PDB file of C-alpha atoms in Angstrom:
ATOM      1  CA  UNK A   1       0.000   0.000   0.000  1.00  0.00           C
ATOM      2  CA  UNK A   2       1.592   3.273  -1.127  1.00  0.00           C
ATOM      3  CA  UNK A   3      -0.668   5.609   0.892  1.00  0.00           C
ATOM      4  CA  UNK A   4       0.500   9.217   0.395  1.00  0.00           C
ATOM      5  CA  UNK A   5       3.455   9.599  -1.970  1.00  0.00           C
ATOM      6  CA  UNK A   6       5.467  12.802  -2.205  1.00  0.00           C
ATOM      7  CA  UNK A   7       8.063  13.656  -4.826  1.00  0.00           C
ATOM      8  CA  UNK A   8      10.814  14.662  -4.763  1.00  0.00           C
ATOM      9  CA  UNK A   9      12.169  13.675  -1.344  1.00  0.00           C
ATOM     10  CA  UNK A  10      14.931  16.293  -1.448  1.00  0.00           C
ATOM     11  CA  UNK A  11      15.495  19.434  -3.494  1.00  0.00           C
ATOM     12  CA  UNK A  12      17.884  22.371  -3.483  1.00  0.00           C
ATOM     13  CA  UNK A  13      16.871  25.550  -5.284  1.00  0.00           C
ATOM     14  CA  UNK A  14      18.379  28.935  -5.870  1.00  0.00           C
ATOM     15  CA  UNK A  15      16.483  32.042  -4.832  1.00  0.00           C
ATOM     16  CA  UNK A  16      14.008  32.989  -7.541  1.00  0.00           C
ATOM     17  CA  UNK A  17      13.685  29.548  -9.082  1.00  0.00           C
ATOM     18  CA  UNK A  18      10.299  27.890  -9.384  1.00  0.00           C
ATOM     19  CA  UNK A  19       9.344  24.385  -8.426  1.00  0.00           C
ATOM     20  CA  UNK A  20       6.315  22.115  -8.050  1.00  0.00           C
ATOM     21  CA  UNK A  21       6.053  19.582  -5.255  1.00  0.00           C
ATOM     22  CA  UNK A  22       3.933  16.597  -6.135  1.00  0.00           C
ATOM     23  CA  UNK A  23       1.598  14.603  -3.898  1.00  0.00           C
ATOM     24  CA  UNK A  24      -0.552  11.619  -4.773  1.00  0.00           C
ATOM     25  CA  UNK A  25      -2.729   9.362  -2.637  1.00  0.00           C
ATOM     26  CA  UNK A  26      -4.228   6.014  -3.537  1.00  0.00           C
ATOM     27  CA  UNK A  27      -6.748   5.748  -0.696  1.00  0.00           C
ATOM     28  CA  UNK A  28      -9.641   7.480  -2.498  1.00  0.00           C
ATOM     29  CA  UNK A  29      -9.561  10.288   0.074  1.00  0.00           C
ATOM     30  CA  UNK A  30     -11.572  13.441  -0.536  1.00  0.00           C
ATOM     31  CA  UNK A  31      -9.466  15.970   1.373  1.00  0.00           C
ATOM     32  CA  UNK A  32      -5.811  16.774   0.847  1.00  0.00           C
ATOM     33  CA  UNK A  33      -3.464  19.153   2.662  1.00  0.00           C
ATOM     34  CA  UNK A  34      -0.075  20.790   2.366  1.00  0.00           C
ATOM     35  CA  UNK A  35       1.900  21.670   5.524  1.00  0.00           C
ATOM     36  CA  UNK A  36       5.321  23.029   6.214  1.00  0.00           C
ATOM     37  CA  UNK A  37       7.351  21.991   9.244  1.00  0.00           C
ATOM     38  CA  UNK A  38      10.011  24.241  10.718  1.00  0.00           C
ATOM     39  CA  UNK A  39      12.089  23.623  13.856  1.00  0.00           C
ATOM     40  CA  UNK A  40      10.082  24.306  17.002  1.00  0.00           C
ATOM     41  CA  UNK A  41       6.997  25.292  15.019  1.00  0.00           C
ATOM     42  CA  UNK A  42       5.111  22.057  14.555  1.00  0.00           C
ATOM     43  CA  UNK A  43       3.094  21.740  11.355  1.00  0.00           C
ATOM     44  CA  UNK A  44       1.544  24.813   9.748  1.00  0.00           C
ATOM     45  CA  UNK A  45      -1.143  24.529   7.098  1.00  0.00           C
ATOM     46  CA  UNK A  46      -0.321  26.137   3.751  1.00  0.00           C
ATOM     47  CA  UNK A  47      -3.324  25.125   1.641  1.00  0.00           C
ATOM     48  CA  UNK A  48      -5.947  22.457   1.717  1.00  0.00           C
ATOM     49  CA  UNK A  49      -8.476  20.948  -0.649  1.00  0.00           C
ATOM     50  CA  UNK A  50     -11.694  19.689   0.884  1.00  0.00           C
ATOM     51  CA  UNK A  51     -12.674  17.912  -2.304  1.00  0.00           C
ATOM     52  CA  UNK A  52     -11.736  17.664  -5.956  1.00  0.00           C
ATOM     53  CA  UNK A  53     -12.072  21.053  -7.603  1.00  0.00           C
ATOM     54  CA  UNK A  54     -11.803  23.148  -4.443  1.00  0.00           C
ATOM     55  CA  UNK A  55      -8.835  24.703  -2.666  1.00  0.00           C
ATOM     56  CA  UNK A  56      -8.573  27.048   0.325  1.00  0.00           C
ATOM     57  CA  UNK A  57      -5.831  28.985   2.060  1.00  0.00           C
ATOM     58  CA  UNK A  58      -4.423  27.835   5.365  1.00  0.00           C
ATOM     59  CA  UNK A  59      -2.300  29.728   7.895  1.00  0.00           C
ATOM     60  CA  UNK A  60       0.729  30.470   5.702  1.00  0.00           C
ATOM     61  CA  UNK A  61      -0.303  30.586   2.000  1.00  0.00           C
ATOM     62  CA  UNK A  62       1.845  33.508   0.848  1.00  0.00           C
ATOM     63  CA  UNK A  63       4.374  32.550  -1.816  1.00  0.00           C
ATOM     64  CA  UNK A  64       2.596  29.302  -2.712  1.00  0.00           C
ATOM     65  CA  UNK A  65      -0.039  28.102  -5.163  1.00  0.00           C
ATOM     66  CA  UNK A  66      -1.789  24.751  -5.333  1.00  0.00           C
ATOM     67  CA  UNK A  67      -3.621  22.648  -7.884  1.00  0.00           C
ATOM     68  CA  UNK A  68      -6.011  19.813  -7.124  1.00  0.00           C
ATOM     69  CA  UNK A  69      -5.433  18.067 -10.428  1.00  0.00           C
ATOM     70  CA  UNK A  70      -7.865  15.231  -9.724  1.00  0.00           C
ATOM     71  CA  UNK A  71      -8.989  13.277  -6.702  1.00  0.00           C
ATOM     72  CA  UNK A  72      -5.597  11.597  -6.320  1.00  0.00           C
ATOM     73  CA  UNK A  73      -3.197  14.478  -6.851  1.00  0.00           C
ATOM     74  CA  UNK A  74      -2.565  17.783  -5.064  1.00  0.00           C
ATOM     75  CA  UNK A  75       0.485  19.806  -6.094  1.00  0.00           C
ATOM     76  CA  UNK A  76       2.207  22.726  -4.383  1.00  0.00           C
ATOM     77  CA  UNK A  77       4.034  25.318  -6.460  1.00  0.00           C
ATOM     78  CA  UNK A  78       6.640  27.867  -5.477  1.00  0.00           C
ATOM     79  CA  UNK A  79       6.730  30.470  -8.263  1.00  0.00           C
ATOM     80  CA  UNK A  80       9.769  32.363  -7.010  1.00  0.00           C
ATOM     81  CA  UNK A  81      11.518  30.547  -4.187  1.00  0.00           C
ATOM     82  CA  UNK A  82      12.844  32.514  -1.216  1.00  0.00           C
ATOM     83  CA  UNK A  83      15.225  31.385   1.562  1.00  0.00           C
ATOM     84  CA  UNK A  84      12.343  31.711   4.058  1.00  0.00           C
ATOM     85  CA  UNK A  85      10.662  28.833   2.261  1.00  0.00           C
ATOM     86  CA  UNK A  86      13.417  26.425   3.262  1.00  0.00           C
ATOM     87  CA  UNK A  87      11.481  23.801   5.170  1.00  0.00           C
ATOM     88  CA  UNK A  88      10.173  20.274   5.200  1.00  0.00           C
ATOM     89  CA  UNK A  89       6.880  20.028   3.322  1.00  0.00           C
ATOM     90  CA  UNK A  90       4.285  17.379   4.143  1.00  0.00           C
ATOM     91  CA  UNK A  91       1.250  16.353   2.203  1.00  0.00           C
ATOM     92  CA  UNK A  92      -1.670  14.641   3.941  1.00  0.00           C
ATOM     93  CA  UNK A  93      -5.015  13.228   2.942  1.00  0.00           C
ATOM     94  CA  UNK A  94      -8.153  12.094   4.705  1.00  0.00           C
ATOM     95  CA  UNK A  95     -11.685  10.929   4.261  1.00  0.00           C
ATOM     96  CA  UNK A  96     -14.597  12.479   6.147  1.00  0.00           C
ATOM     97  CA  UNK A  97     -14.632  11.701   9.881  1.00  0.00           C
ATOM     98  CA  UNK A  98     -11.256   9.965   9.741  1.00  0.00           C
ATOM     99  CA  UNK A  99      -7.787  11.272  10.716  1.00  0.00           C
ATOM    100  CA  UNK A 100      -5.174  12.493   8.260  1.00  0.00           C
ATOM    101  CA  UNK A 101      -2.509  10.275   6.749  1.00  0.00           C
ATOM    102  CA  UNK A 102       0.831  11.872   5.951  1.00  0.00           C
ATOM    103  CA  UNK A 103       3.479  11.360   3.307  1.00  0.00           C
ATOM    104  CA  UNK A 104       7.180  11.151   4.191  1.00  0.00           C
ATOM    105  CA  UNK A 105       7.892  14.762   3.276  1.00  0.00           C
ATOM    106  CA  UNK A 106       9.951  16.813   0.833  1.00  0.00           C
ATOM    107  CA  UNK A 107      13.045  18.471   2.242  1.00  0.00           C
ATOM    108  CA  UNK A 108      13.518  21.751   0.403  1.00  0.00           C
ATOM    109  CA  UNK A 109      16.521  24.040   0.740  1.00  0.00           C
ATOM    110  CA  UNK A 110      16.653  27.428  -0.937  1.00  0.00           C
ATOM    111  CA  UNK A 111      20.015  29.101  -1.238  1.00  0.00           C
TER     112      UNK A 111
ATOM    113  CA  UNK B   1      -1.361  31.379  13.378  1.00  0.00           C
ATOM    114  CA  UNK B   2      -2.990  29.468  16.163  1.00  0.00           C
ATOM    115  CA  UNK B   3      -1.031  26.597  17.662  1.00  0.00           C
ATOM    116  CA  UNK B   4      -1.555  24.337  20.568  1.00  0.00           C
ATOM    117  CA  UNK B   5       0.612  24.545  23.675  1.00  0.00           C
ATOM    118  CA  UNK B   6       2.303  21.197  24.039  1.00  0.00           C
ATOM    119  CA  UNK B   7       4.462  20.257  27.004  1.00  0.00           C
ATOM    120  CA  UNK B   8       7.061  19.329  27.805  1.00  0.00           C
ATOM    121  CA  UNK B   9       9.072  20.416  24.776  1.00  0.00           C
ATOM    122  CA  UNK B  10      11.571  17.605  25.345  1.00  0.00           C
ATOM    123  CA  UNK B  11      12.122  14.707  27.697  1.00  0.00           C
ATOM    124  CA  UNK B  12      15.024  12.432  28.523  1.00  0.00           C
ATOM    125  CA  UNK B  13      13.930   9.296  30.321  1.00  0.00           C
ATOM    126  CA  UNK B  14      15.332   5.929  31.278  1.00  0.00           C
ATOM    127  CA  UNK B  15      14.118   2.814  29.498  1.00  0.00           C
ATOM    128  CA  UNK B  16      11.224   1.322  31.440  1.00  0.00           C
ATOM    129  CA  UNK B  17       9.931   4.615  32.801  1.00  0.00           C
ATOM    130  CA  UNK B  18       6.459   5.969  32.126  1.00  0.00           C
ATOM    131  CA  UNK B  19       6.003   9.166  30.110  1.00  0.00           C
ATOM    132  CA  UNK B  20       3.294  11.820  30.236  1.00  0.00           C
ATOM    133  CA  UNK B  21       2.742  14.743  27.911  1.00  0.00           C
ATOM    134  CA  UNK B  22      -0.151  17.095  27.268  1.00  0.00           C
ATOM    135  CA  UNK B  23      -1.648  19.680  24.980  1.00  0.00           C
ATOM    136  CA  UNK B  24      -3.771  22.656  25.907  1.00  0.00           C
ATOM    137  CA  UNK B  25      -5.734  25.097  23.812  1.00  0.00           C
ATOM    138  CA  UNK B  26      -7.765  28.247  24.243  1.00  0.00           C
ATOM    139  CA  UNK B  27     -10.267  26.802  21.756  1.00  0.00           C
ATOM    140  CA  UNK B  28     -12.653  23.895  22.077  1.00  0.00           C
ATOM    141  CA  UNK B  29     -11.991  20.934  19.836  1.00  0.00           C
ATOM    142  CA  UNK B  30     -14.237  18.066  18.824  1.00  0.00           C
ATOM    143  CA  UNK B  31     -11.384  15.798  17.822  1.00  0.00           C
ATOM    144  CA  UNK B  32      -7.947  15.266  19.312  1.00  0.00           C
ATOM    145  CA  UNK B  33      -5.241  13.297  17.545  1.00  0.00           C
ATOM    146  CA  UNK B  34      -1.821  12.131  18.660  1.00  0.00           C
ATOM    147  CA  UNK B  35       0.939  11.477  16.115  1.00  0.00           C
ATOM    148  CA  UNK B  36       4.508  10.233  16.334  1.00  0.00           C
ATOM    149  CA  UNK B  37       7.212  11.336  13.921  1.00  0.00           C
ATOM    150  CA  UNK B  38      10.465   9.444  13.411  1.00  0.00           C
ATOM    151  CA  UNK B  39      13.469  11.203  11.845  1.00  0.00           C
ATOM    152  CA  UNK B  40      13.109  11.614   8.090  1.00  0.00           C
ATOM    153  CA  UNK B  41       9.525  10.426   8.034  1.00  0.00           C
ATOM    154  CA  UNK B  42       6.036  11.865   8.169  1.00  0.00           C
ATOM    155  CA  UNK B  43       3.829  11.820  11.274  1.00  0.00           C
ATOM    156  CA  UNK B  44       2.085   8.524  11.943  1.00  0.00           C
ATOM    157  CA  UNK B  45      -1.243   8.434  13.761  1.00  0.00           C
ATOM    158  CA  UNK B  46      -1.150   6.837  17.219  1.00  0.00           C
ATOM    159  CA  UNK B  47      -4.543   7.550  18.740  1.00  0.00           C
ATOM    160  CA  UNK B  48      -7.679   9.458  17.734  1.00  0.00           C
ATOM    161  CA  UNK B  49     -10.173  10.810  20.289  1.00  0.00           C
ATOM    162  CA  UNK B  50     -13.672  11.955  19.370  1.00  0.00           C
ATOM    163  CA  UNK B  51     -15.553  12.500  22.628  1.00  0.00           C
ATOM    164  CA  UNK B  52     -14.935  14.590  25.744  1.00  0.00           C
ATOM    165  CA  UNK B  53     -13.727  12.364  28.572  1.00  0.00           C
ATOM    166  CA  UNK B  54     -12.791   9.541  26.187  1.00  0.00           C
ATOM    167  CA  UNK B  55      -9.873   7.370  27.283  1.00  0.00           C
ATOM    168  CA  UNK B  56      -8.328   5.248  24.524  1.00  0.00           C
ATOM    169  CA  UNK B  57      -5.378   2.862  24.535  1.00  0.00           C
ATOM    170  CA  UNK B  58      -3.131   1.565  21.797  1.00  0.00           C
ATOM    171  CA  UNK B  59      -0.735  -0.963  23.297  1.00  0.00           C
ATOM    172  CA  UNK B  60       1.447   0.863  25.829  1.00  0.00           C
ATOM    173  CA  UNK B  61      -0.039   4.212  24.811  1.00  0.00           C
ATOM    174  CA  UNK B  62      -3.071   5.772  26.466  1.00  0.00           C
ATOM    175  CA  UNK B  63      -4.618   9.102  25.521  1.00  0.00           C
ATOM    176  CA  UNK B  64      -7.443  11.079  27.034  1.00  0.00           C
ATOM    177  CA  UNK B  65      -9.764  13.752  25.646  1.00  0.00           C
ATOM    178  CA  UNK B  66     -10.111  16.380  28.382  1.00  0.00           C
ATOM    179  CA  UNK B  67     -13.551  17.079  29.844  1.00  0.00           C
ATOM    180  CA  UNK B  68     -13.301  20.775  28.980  1.00  0.00           C
ATOM    181  CA  UNK B  69     -12.455  19.811  25.356  1.00  0.00           C
ATOM    182  CA  UNK B  70      -9.519  22.209  25.570  1.00  0.00           C
ATOM    183  CA  UNK B  71      -6.857  19.676  26.467  1.00  0.00           C
ATOM    184  CA  UNK B  72      -5.599  16.170  25.858  1.00  0.00           C
ATOM    185  CA  UNK B  73      -3.028  13.893  27.445  1.00  0.00           C
ATOM    186  CA  UNK B  74      -0.808  11.088  26.186  1.00  0.00           C
ATOM    187  CA  UNK B  75       0.845   8.532  28.430  1.00  0.00           C
ATOM    188  CA  UNK B  76       3.412   5.929  27.417  1.00  0.00           C
ATOM    189  CA  UNK B  77       4.031   3.120  29.862  1.00  0.00           C
ATOM    190  CA  UNK B  78       7.277   1.171  30.250  1.00  0.00           C
ATOM    191  CA  UNK B  79       9.155   3.111  27.586  1.00  0.00           C
ATOM    192  CA  UNK B  80      11.483   1.310  25.167  1.00  0.00           C
ATOM    193  CA  UNK B  81      14.223   2.675  22.876  1.00  0.00           C
ATOM    194  CA  UNK B  82      11.969   2.672  19.800  1.00  0.00           C
ATOM    195  CA  UNK B  83       9.665   5.184  21.520  1.00  0.00           C
ATOM    196  CA  UNK B  84      12.244   7.835  20.620  1.00  0.00           C
ATOM    197  CA  UNK B  85      10.794  10.499  18.335  1.00  0.00           C
ATOM    198  CA  UNK B  86       8.654  13.610  18.285  1.00  0.00           C
ATOM    199  CA  UNK B  87       5.073  13.373  19.482  1.00  0.00           C
ATOM    200  CA  UNK B  88       2.505  15.834  18.143  1.00  0.00           C
ATOM    201  CA  UNK B  89      -1.018  16.562  19.222  1.00  0.00           C
ATOM    202  CA  UNK B  90      -3.573  17.990  16.805  1.00  0.00           C
ATOM    203  CA  UNK B  91      -7.040  19.388  17.331  1.00  0.00           C
ATOM    204  CA  UNK B  92      -9.966  19.787  14.977  1.00  0.00           C
ATOM    205  CA  UNK B  93     -13.084  21.895  15.373  1.00  0.00           C
ATOM    206  CA  UNK B  94     -16.311  20.396  14.090  1.00  0.00           C
ATOM    207  CA  UNK B  95     -17.347  21.685  10.685  1.00  0.00           C
ATOM    208  CA  UNK B  96     -13.840  22.673   9.645  1.00  0.00           C
ATOM    209  CA  UNK B  97     -11.079  20.941   7.732  1.00  0.00           C
ATOM    210  CA  UNK B  98      -8.228  22.754   9.451  1.00  0.00           C
ATOM    211  CA  UNK B  99      -6.227  20.826  12.003  1.00  0.00           C
ATOM    212  CA  UNK B 100      -4.236  22.802  14.568  1.00  0.00           C
ATOM    213  CA  UNK B 101      -0.967  21.139  15.553  1.00  0.00           C
ATOM    214  CA  UNK B 102       1.065  21.368  18.720  1.00  0.00           C
ATOM    215  CA  UNK B 103       4.755  22.228  18.619  1.00  0.00           C
ATOM    216  CA  UNK B 104       5.777  18.701  19.560  1.00  0.00           C
ATOM    217  CA  UNK B 105       7.388  16.832  22.456  1.00  0.00           C
ATOM    218  CA  UNK B 106      10.798  15.385  21.636  1.00  0.00           C
ATOM    219  CA  UNK B 107      11.311  12.129  23.527  1.00  0.00           C
ATOM    220  CA  UNK B 108      14.670  10.482  24.081  1.00  0.00           C
ATOM    221  CA  UNK B 109      14.965   7.154  25.843  1.00  0.00           C
ATOM    222  CA  UNK B 110      18.219   6.188  27.527  1.00  0.00           C
ATOM    223  CA  UNK B 111      18.911   2.468  27.590  1.00  0.00           C
TER     224      UNK B 111
END
């Protein structure tokens, strides 16, 4: 069972470069989420998608865009990367009335 | 953004000891979740709580949903080396899709 799959696992970017982080789930979940995790900060919600075709901003959406491509896939895009976006990014998915399941994360460094 | 107060921030304990940690919030939640995160991996769900006063166990782990719905507790009995990791609480308000995460308790077990 793959669960939630994130690609890539690691990435280094230069300031100003763009990049798309990919997330796919094979559990037929309706809702999908993107979080960032910084030391001492826990997980902060960037964007979420309650269902296919809808997306909403979370706590820290600035500098990011998302696309819910279909029920399985939810991508996160950095149009112009900044050093402050260096973080570990987690994707999660869930079905109504059930807890979230997380991927293993993408470790992103921006120089 | 809103985050839960989770304590302690870190713990060093001897193998075989019991562990207690808690989360408190200024907001009422209808769901409390406890996750564990190992290095280089995503959070993995340990216990989910859906009702005030609920006490739920998962092996050596026991979690409780506080009566006020503003707090939750996690206990680990007879700790073992593989309990090492970061433990996160998360709360969810009914009718929303946004989970609020605690800042984590980093547990280290000394053999």
